[in-house]
Amino acid sequence: MSPDPHSASADLGYASVGEVLDWLDSGEVTSELLLSTLHERVSALEEEGPALHAIAGLDERALEDARRLDDERRRGERRGPLHGVPVLVKDNIEALGLPGLAGSTSLENRPSADSTLVRRLREAGALVWGSTNLSEWANIRSSNSTSGWSATGGLVANPWALDRSAGGSSSGSGAAMAAGYGPLAIGTETDGSITCPASLNGVAGLKPTVGSVSRDGVVPISHSQDSPGPLARDVDSLSRALEVLLGRPREVPERVRFSRARTWSTGHPGTDALLERVLDDLGRDLDLLDTRPPVPHERVGEDELTVLLCELHDDLSAYLAARPGEGPRSIAEVIRHEDAHAGRELVFFGHDLLERSLATGGRAHPDYAGARERNLAWARETLESALGEGDVALSGAYAPAWKSDLVNGDHPAGVSPAIQAAAIAGWPILSLPAGLVGELPVGLTLVARAGEEWALLEAARHLERLVAPVGRPTWTVPGRG
């Protein structure tokens, strides 16, 4: 085990959004200095050090943008609440100056315009300086895939233990926040793609209510379940980001009632034991309502996959057909490209999910409507049962990070049913660091009803003060402890 060998840049790299804004307002640092330091840190950790493969691309114009933001600040001008704050975005989100490839070599052309969410970030003064690597096509390509791997970016490593998974599909966003690559990153989630990397990398991550944050210019999977959302190291940073992404100020609820979903365990003994202790401790400070929601049966997962593959057929095809420049115009063309470039695209696993999606014919498939109806009924029943009279339900998130295996794919040791239920219903969900199991971080999951992001964040803010911080990654190297 070794400490971060690049601690000189860590003080700036591990700052929260609030701390960065305080430093910028006081003149203690400038956006240019902050960004230069982050560039040095990325270079040290990606090129000279452990090679996290967390970064997909850097915007060559970002230093010039930083100087412009600094000049505006000196003149007393503020574009918005994130003026001068560096932000990374997942590489399935279109941003001028960044790849926007979704990890695939088929999307050769760079975006010709900012996505709506990136435009909102820039209008708020954010310095969008780089994009993060991800599970290719956001983990909807193969049933035997390895989270965090893409043909364009390689395999993202977990800063806590470099042979462990960073989760997916917002793998690079989670690893970047754990590695001290600035105060804020944006990911996307269909089912677990923000909460999993947040839990495995020991950071905070929020998936807002589906449809509340613009998905324009985001490579899609499912209009029923997709949502962009922020990852950071503290709840306040998530709140500041959400204000911008939603386009409205935060609302502080008068009170938040907590429910403890006792049947929402991960199935991993060490993780569940830790979370039991954490929730028992919280129960001494909070009035926790006990609930026992039903857990998913096998049909739930089968129905969800049917829905996702049918919606992928329609949603991704429409996106590809409308994307400017060269590149595939359909899922069939993506498959043909990957077959033609198998030495790079198919070296570790195939694309059976893309093939199955193509075969569905989309939402017109006779199984689609019934699968979605059953899925929603189960998800809403289990979520309402979990909440009961409460506003926010608490449970575990994921077992600790598993060893990455490019041959056999992912093998997580456990996950809370909260993740799937919230994903299917489109309700907001947040992962907050809860502690360490075997020197690896695990998260606490918070779920609220649709549209209740501010109750979720207020609850998380309160819990953050009560739960001991997990600290910074240990950078364990395989074979060295």
XYZ file of C-alpha atoms in Angstrom:
481
model
C 0.000 0.000 0.000
C 1.329 3.424 -0.883
C 0.069 6.963 -0.434
C -0.725 9.161 -3.412
C 2.758 9.875 -4.808
C 1.610 13.153 -6.311
C 0.388 14.933 -3.189
C 1.692 18.331 -4.318
C -1.207 18.532 -6.760
C -3.644 16.701 -4.493
C -4.513 19.727 -2.338
C -6.071 21.435 -5.343
C -7.266 18.246 -7.005
C -9.277 17.078 -4.001
C -10.996 20.399 -3.308
C -14.786 20.588 -3.343
C -16.748 22.946 -5.579
C -17.348 25.239 -2.604
C -13.662 25.322 -1.687
C -12.657 26.065 -5.279
C -15.129 28.946 -5.459
C -13.850 30.374 -2.162
C -10.256 30.234 -3.424
C -11.175 31.826 -6.730
C -13.192 34.602 -5.085
C -10.402 35.384 -2.616
C -7.756 35.404 -5.338
C -5.836 32.617 -3.601
C -5.864 30.661 -6.870
C -6.946 31.330 -10.428
C -8.772 29.050 -12.815
C -5.651 28.997 -14.969
C -3.472 27.853 -12.060
C -6.037 25.283 -10.992
C -6.375 23.864 -14.485
C -2.609 23.789 -15.043
C -2.235 21.867 -11.787
C -4.940 19.398 -12.820
C -3.219 18.900 -16.177
C 0.024 18.112 -14.338
C -1.785 15.684 -12.056
C -3.484 13.894 -14.939
C -0.177 13.653 -16.789
C 1.583 12.274 -13.714
C -1.061 9.668 -12.920
C -2.077 8.706 -16.456
C 1.255 8.798 -18.295
C 3.968 8.394 -15.657
C 2.155 6.686 -12.797
C -0.512 4.020 -12.402
C -2.294 4.777 -15.728
C -5.890 4.935 -14.555
C -7.217 5.443 -18.102
C -9.867 7.675 -16.539
C -9.532 10.472 -19.094
C -10.833 10.121 -22.659
C -9.741 13.525 -23.911
C -8.685 17.040 -22.907
C -9.882 20.255 -24.542
C -6.894 22.101 -26.002
C -8.758 25.397 -25.625
C -9.446 24.961 -21.929
C -6.445 26.985 -20.672
C -7.497 29.868 -22.888
C -11.026 29.537 -21.515
C -9.605 29.566 -17.977
C -7.735 32.813 -18.634
C -10.907 34.360 -20.030
C -12.876 33.340 -16.941
C -10.127 34.759 -14.708
C -10.241 38.083 -16.583
C -13.995 38.235 -16.145
C -13.682 37.525 -12.421
C -11.102 40.301 -12.026
C -13.564 42.694 -13.674
C -16.224 41.645 -11.188
C -18.176 39.663 -13.759
C -19.709 36.275 -12.979
C -21.388 34.136 -15.590
C -23.072 32.013 -12.970
C -22.695 29.855 -9.847
C -19.861 27.689 -11.246
C -17.702 30.505 -12.625
C -14.200 29.117 -13.141
C -14.904 25.659 -11.676
C -13.317 22.777 -13.673
C -15.783 20.082 -14.744
C -15.235 16.756 -16.503
C -17.974 15.138 -18.594
C -18.466 11.500 -19.540
C -17.453 10.833 -23.129
C -20.967 9.938 -24.266
C -21.936 13.590 -23.695
C -21.354 15.912 -26.634
C -19.039 18.850 -25.918
C -17.123 20.999 -28.372
C -13.413 20.237 -28.251
C -13.874 16.756 -26.761
C -14.149 13.319 -28.415
C -17.760 12.359 -27.613
C -17.144 8.819 -28.851
C -19.009 6.739 -26.235
C -15.837 4.633 -26.227
C -16.375 3.420 -29.794
C -14.038 3.766 -32.758
C -17.113 3.946 -34.997
C -17.991 7.499 -33.919
C -15.024 9.076 -35.656
C -16.321 12.636 -35.875
C -16.123 14.993 -32.918
C -19.301 16.767 -31.783
C -20.209 19.857 -33.796
C -22.087 21.483 -30.909
C -22.426 21.332 -27.138
C -25.122 19.172 -25.637
C -27.746 21.127 -23.724
C -26.294 20.143 -20.353
C -22.773 21.228 -21.380
C -24.177 24.506 -22.672
C -25.839 25.049 -19.290
C -22.581 24.292 -17.510
C -20.683 26.791 -19.655
C -23.386 29.433 -19.210
C -22.982 28.953 -15.448
C -19.252 29.663 -15.831
C -18.031 26.078 -15.577
C -14.717 25.244 -17.205
C -15.453 22.060 -19.171
C -11.897 20.841 -19.656
C -11.984 17.132 -20.367
C -14.021 13.995 -20.887
C -13.906 10.737 -18.984
C -13.534 7.182 -20.220
C -16.465 4.815 -19.853
C -17.715 1.327 -20.488
C -18.136 1.322 -24.265
C -21.673 2.219 -25.352
C -22.392 2.695 -21.632
C -22.284 -1.077 -20.987
C -25.062 -2.037 -23.401
C -22.802 -3.842 -25.910
C -22.100 -7.297 -24.477
C -23.604 -9.604 -21.858
C -20.019 -10.575 -20.959
C -18.480 -7.106 -20.852
C -15.943 -5.705 -18.426
C -17.016 -2.432 -16.829
C -14.703 0.458 -17.565
C -13.273 -0.880 -20.835
C -13.641 0.875 -24.163
C -11.868 0.452 -27.476
C -10.895 4.128 -27.479
C -9.773 4.475 -23.867
C -8.720 1.088 -22.514
C -9.618 -0.191 -19.034
C -10.276 2.279 -16.210
C -8.523 1.285 -12.968
C -9.811 1.905 -9.456
C -7.508 4.292 -7.508
C -8.093 2.311 -4.309
C -6.647 -0.883 -5.808
C -5.393 -0.746 -9.357
C -6.465 -4.281 -10.277
C -10.042 -3.622 -9.142
C -13.016 -2.440 -11.148
C -13.939 1.234 -11.211
C -17.507 0.153 -11.941
C -19.539 1.310 -14.863
C -20.550 2.735 -17.012
C -19.426 6.161 -15.713
C -16.156 4.483 -14.782
C -13.807 7.341 -15.606
C -16.009 9.899 -13.852
C -15.923 7.908 -10.616
C -12.203 7.128 -10.814
C -11.384 10.743 -11.709
C -13.154 12.056 -8.619
C -11.398 9.485 -6.421
C -8.042 10.360 -8.021
C -8.318 14.094 -7.368
C -8.912 15.210 -10.955
C -10.882 18.251 -9.870
C -14.081 18.929 -7.950
C -16.813 17.726 -10.296
C -17.631 15.235 -13.048
C -20.809 14.468 -14.942
C -21.857 10.897 -15.666
C -24.928 9.170 -17.049
C -26.985 6.306 -15.670
C -29.487 3.857 -17.083
C -29.213 1.312 -14.263
C -26.362 1.786 -11.783
C -23.983 3.682 -14.059
C -23.496 6.596 -11.633
C -24.221 4.875 -8.326
C -21.916 1.912 -9.027
C -18.767 3.958 -9.832
C -19.576 6.273 -6.929
C -19.827 3.370 -4.481
C -16.771 1.481 -5.775
C -14.549 4.590 -5.897
C -15.609 6.071 -2.556
C -17.257 9.243 -3.886
C -20.768 10.671 -4.020
C -22.978 10.315 -7.080
C -26.515 11.390 -7.942
C -28.850 10.177 -10.669
C -31.703 12.716 -10.857
C -35.279 11.897 -11.827
C -35.383 10.636 -15.405
C -36.289 13.508 -17.723
C -35.406 16.286 -15.274
C -31.952 16.891 -16.814
C -31.691 17.394 -20.560
C -30.500 14.385 -22.558
C -30.105 16.329 -25.783
C -26.679 15.524 -27.224
C -26.164 12.484 -24.970
C -25.637 9.088 -26.617
C -28.765 7.211 -25.508
C -29.784 3.762 -24.371
C -33.289 4.146 -22.971
C -35.583 7.165 -22.791
C -37.367 5.456 -19.875
C -34.250 5.087 -17.705
C -31.406 7.362 -18.923
C -30.341 10.423 -16.965
C -27.149 12.466 -16.660
C -26.019 13.374 -13.158
C -23.052 14.624 -11.108
C -20.281 12.808 -9.237
C -18.148 14.575 -6.637
C -16.564 14.027 -3.245
C -19.200 15.818 -1.183
C -22.942 16.415 -1.212
C -22.700 20.203 -1.479
C -20.842 19.819 -4.791
C -23.634 17.584 -6.081
C -26.204 20.190 -5.040
C -24.372 23.029 -6.767
C -24.116 20.981 -9.947
C -27.759 19.950 -9.850
C -28.937 23.559 -9.618
C -27.208 24.230 -12.920
C -28.296 20.992 -14.601
C -31.934 21.535 -13.620
C -31.828 25.261 -14.321
C -33.434 26.219 -11.025
C -32.223 26.999 -7.477
C -32.168 24.414 -4.735
C -35.177 23.979 -2.518
C -34.610 23.097 1.124
C -37.447 20.920 2.473
C -38.856 21.701 5.897
C -38.173 18.164 7.071
C -37.013 14.824 5.727
C -38.244 11.519 7.124
C -35.951 8.506 6.803
C -36.919 4.897 6.134
C -34.605 1.933 6.608
C -35.274 -0.698 3.940
C -34.201 -3.796 5.858
C -34.699 -6.253 2.979
C -32.532 -4.201 0.596
C -29.238 -5.893 1.421
C -26.385 -6.380 -1.035
C -25.940 -10.074 -0.244
C -22.263 -9.512 0.571
C -21.658 -10.364 4.256
C -18.910 -7.825 4.942
C -20.739 -4.997 3.214
C -24.065 -5.769 4.855
C -22.431 -6.027 8.298
C -20.788 -2.615 7.854
C -24.020 -1.041 6.651
C -25.940 -2.559 9.557
C -23.491 -0.882 11.939
C -23.703 2.416 10.059
C -27.500 2.374 10.024
C -27.643 1.318 13.686
C -25.422 4.291 14.522
C -27.595 6.602 12.425
C -30.643 5.288 14.249
C -29.296 6.807 17.463
C -29.408 10.261 15.857
C -32.330 9.842 13.472
C -35.850 8.475 13.678
C -35.603 5.630 11.156
C -38.842 3.995 10.012
C -38.363 0.266 9.422
C -39.690 -1.061 6.101
C -39.418 -4.414 4.320
C -39.854 -3.946 0.576
C -40.101 -6.959 -1.757
C -36.920 -7.970 -3.547
C -36.798 -8.547 -7.313
C -37.635 -11.905 -8.842
C -36.034 -13.287 -12.007
C -38.727 -11.843 -14.287
C -37.814 -8.292 -13.266
C -34.358 -8.478 -14.819
C -35.645 -10.254 -17.927
C -38.315 -7.608 -18.459
C -35.871 -4.775 -17.897
C -33.468 -6.146 -20.497
C -36.328 -6.513 -22.994
C -37.280 -2.876 -22.432
C -33.705 -1.622 -22.707
C -32.950 -3.539 -25.905
C -36.168 -2.389 -27.586
C -35.624 1.227 -26.574
C -31.950 1.070 -27.555
C -33.039 -0.005 -31.042
C -35.174 3.112 -31.479
C -33.298 5.673 -29.379
C -29.726 4.941 -30.474
C -30.790 4.545 -34.105
C -32.463 7.967 -34.028
C -29.379 9.521 -32.422
C -26.996 7.993 -34.963
C -29.168 9.039 -37.895
C -29.170 12.655 -36.693
C -25.507 12.930 -35.640
C -23.649 15.287 -38.024
C -20.600 14.257 -40.020
C -19.292 10.831 -40.902
C -20.025 7.686 -38.947
C -22.632 4.944 -38.584
C -26.280 5.823 -39.148
C -27.739 2.729 -37.514
C -26.992 -0.033 -35.040
C -26.468 -2.359 -37.999
C -23.698 -0.075 -39.260
C -22.113 -0.009 -35.788
C -22.064 -3.814 -35.759
C -20.530 -3.929 -39.234
C -17.852 -1.437 -38.183
C -16.973 -3.467 -35.091
C -16.799 -6.682 -37.114
C -14.481 -4.963 -39.598
C -12.283 -3.685 -36.747
C -12.519 -6.765 -34.536
C -8.845 -6.603 -33.591
C -9.553 -3.431 -31.661
C -13.277 -3.558 -30.903
C -13.904 -7.255 -30.220
C -10.577 -8.287 -28.727
C -12.063 -9.067 -25.280
C -15.807 -9.533 -25.784
C -18.446 -9.338 -28.476
C -21.526 -7.235 -29.162
C -24.371 -9.675 -28.618
C -26.558 -7.032 -26.931
C -26.314 -4.773 -29.969
C -27.243 -7.735 -32.168
C -30.188 -8.635 -29.942
C -31.332 -5.014 -29.911
C -31.228 -4.900 -33.698
C -33.339 -8.059 -33.856
C -36.097 -6.629 -31.631
C -37.275 -4.108 -34.203
C -37.764 -1.615 -31.373
C -40.787 -0.733 -29.257
C -43.063 -2.357 -31.813
C -41.829 -5.738 -30.514
C -44.815 -7.667 -29.081
C -43.097 -8.213 -25.714
C -42.144 -4.573 -25.109
C -45.345 -3.050 -23.713
C -46.047 -5.898 -21.307
C -42.455 -5.976 -20.071
C -42.459 -2.255 -19.373
C -45.836 -2.421 -17.625
C -44.734 -5.272 -15.351
C -41.390 -3.583 -14.660
C -43.001 -0.320 -13.622
C -45.577 -2.045 -11.431
C -42.886 -3.971 -9.548
C -40.567 -0.973 -9.197
C -43.246 1.373 -7.900
C -44.579 -1.242 -5.491
C -41.162 -2.005 -4.009
C -40.155 1.672 -3.819
C -43.373 2.769 -2.118
C -43.031 -0.187 0.252
C -39.439 0.848 0.996
C -40.381 4.449 1.702
C -43.598 3.830 3.609
C -44.310 7.075 5.456
C -40.771 8.296 4.821
C -39.322 10.659 2.218
C -35.965 8.934 1.697
C -35.195 5.211 1.906
C -31.746 4.015 3.020
C -29.956 0.808 2.086
C -26.618 -0.482 0.897
C -25.351 0.065 -2.636
C -22.728 -2.370 -3.938
C -20.245 -4.826 -2.484
C -16.595 -3.704 -2.759
C -14.929 -3.500 -6.160
C -14.201 -6.861 -7.754
C -11.023 -7.688 -9.668
C -11.234 -6.553 -13.286
C -11.306 -9.507 -15.658
C -11.200 -8.797 -19.382
C -11.570 -12.498 -20.207
C -14.557 -13.481 -18.065
C -16.259 -10.128 -17.563
C -17.733 -8.565 -14.432
C -18.452 -10.589 -11.300
C -19.830 -8.244 -8.621
C -20.295 -9.825 -5.210
C -23.543 -8.053 -4.419
C -25.867 -5.146 -5.117
C -28.878 -3.645 -3.361
C -32.288 -4.019 -5.068
C -32.656 -0.257 -4.590
C -30.466 0.337 -7.638
C -32.654 -1.609 -10.062
C -35.948 -0.423 -8.591
C -35.027 3.262 -8.850
C -33.638 2.721 -12.356
C -36.827 1.132 -13.664
C -39.114 3.698 -12.019
C -36.924 6.642 -13.048
C -36.755 7.908 -9.453
C -33.744 9.816 -8.088
C -31.034 7.841 -6.331
C -27.810 8.842 -4.591
C -24.760 6.904 -3.421
C -22.803 8.269 -0.465
C -19.550 6.776 0.911
C -20.371 4.638 3.952
C -17.007 3.153 4.933
C -14.385 0.583 3.992
C -14.690 -3.195 3.665
C -11.342 -4.904 3.276
C -9.719 -1.509 2.592
C -12.138 -0.839 -0.281
C -14.985 1.697 -0.167
C -18.684 0.869 -0.214
C -21.637 3.201 -0.485
C -24.907 3.960 1.240
C -27.881 4.300 -1.128
C -30.595 6.922 -0.729
C -33.778 6.831 -2.843
C -36.601 9.376 -3.025
C -39.790 9.749 -5.038
C -39.752 11.253 -8.515
C -38.988 14.975 -8.440
C -37.708 14.912 -4.845
C -33.998 15.478 -5.544
C -33.750 18.226 -2.945
C -35.150 15.995 -0.201
C -32.620 13.372 -1.278
C -29.741 15.850 -1.138
C -30.861 17.303 2.193
C -30.961 13.786 3.628
C -27.516 13.047 2.197
C -26.156 16.293 3.607
C -27.339 15.280 7.059
C -25.932 11.756 6.768
C -22.615 13.076 5.488
C -22.098 14.816 8.835
C -22.778 11.601 10.739
C -20.873 9.024 8.679
C -17.076 8.957 8.964
C -15.324 9.949 5.705
C -13.517 7.204 3.782
C -10.531 9.443 2.991
C -8.376 9.306 -0.105
C -7.465 6.218 -2.153
C -4.632 3.946 -1.117
C -3.314 3.301 -4.651
C -2.671 -0.366 -3.855
C -0.611 -2.013 -6.590
C -1.284 -5.723 -7.343
C 1.274 -7.924 -5.631
C 2.399 -5.210 -3.217
C -0.103 -5.510 -0.442
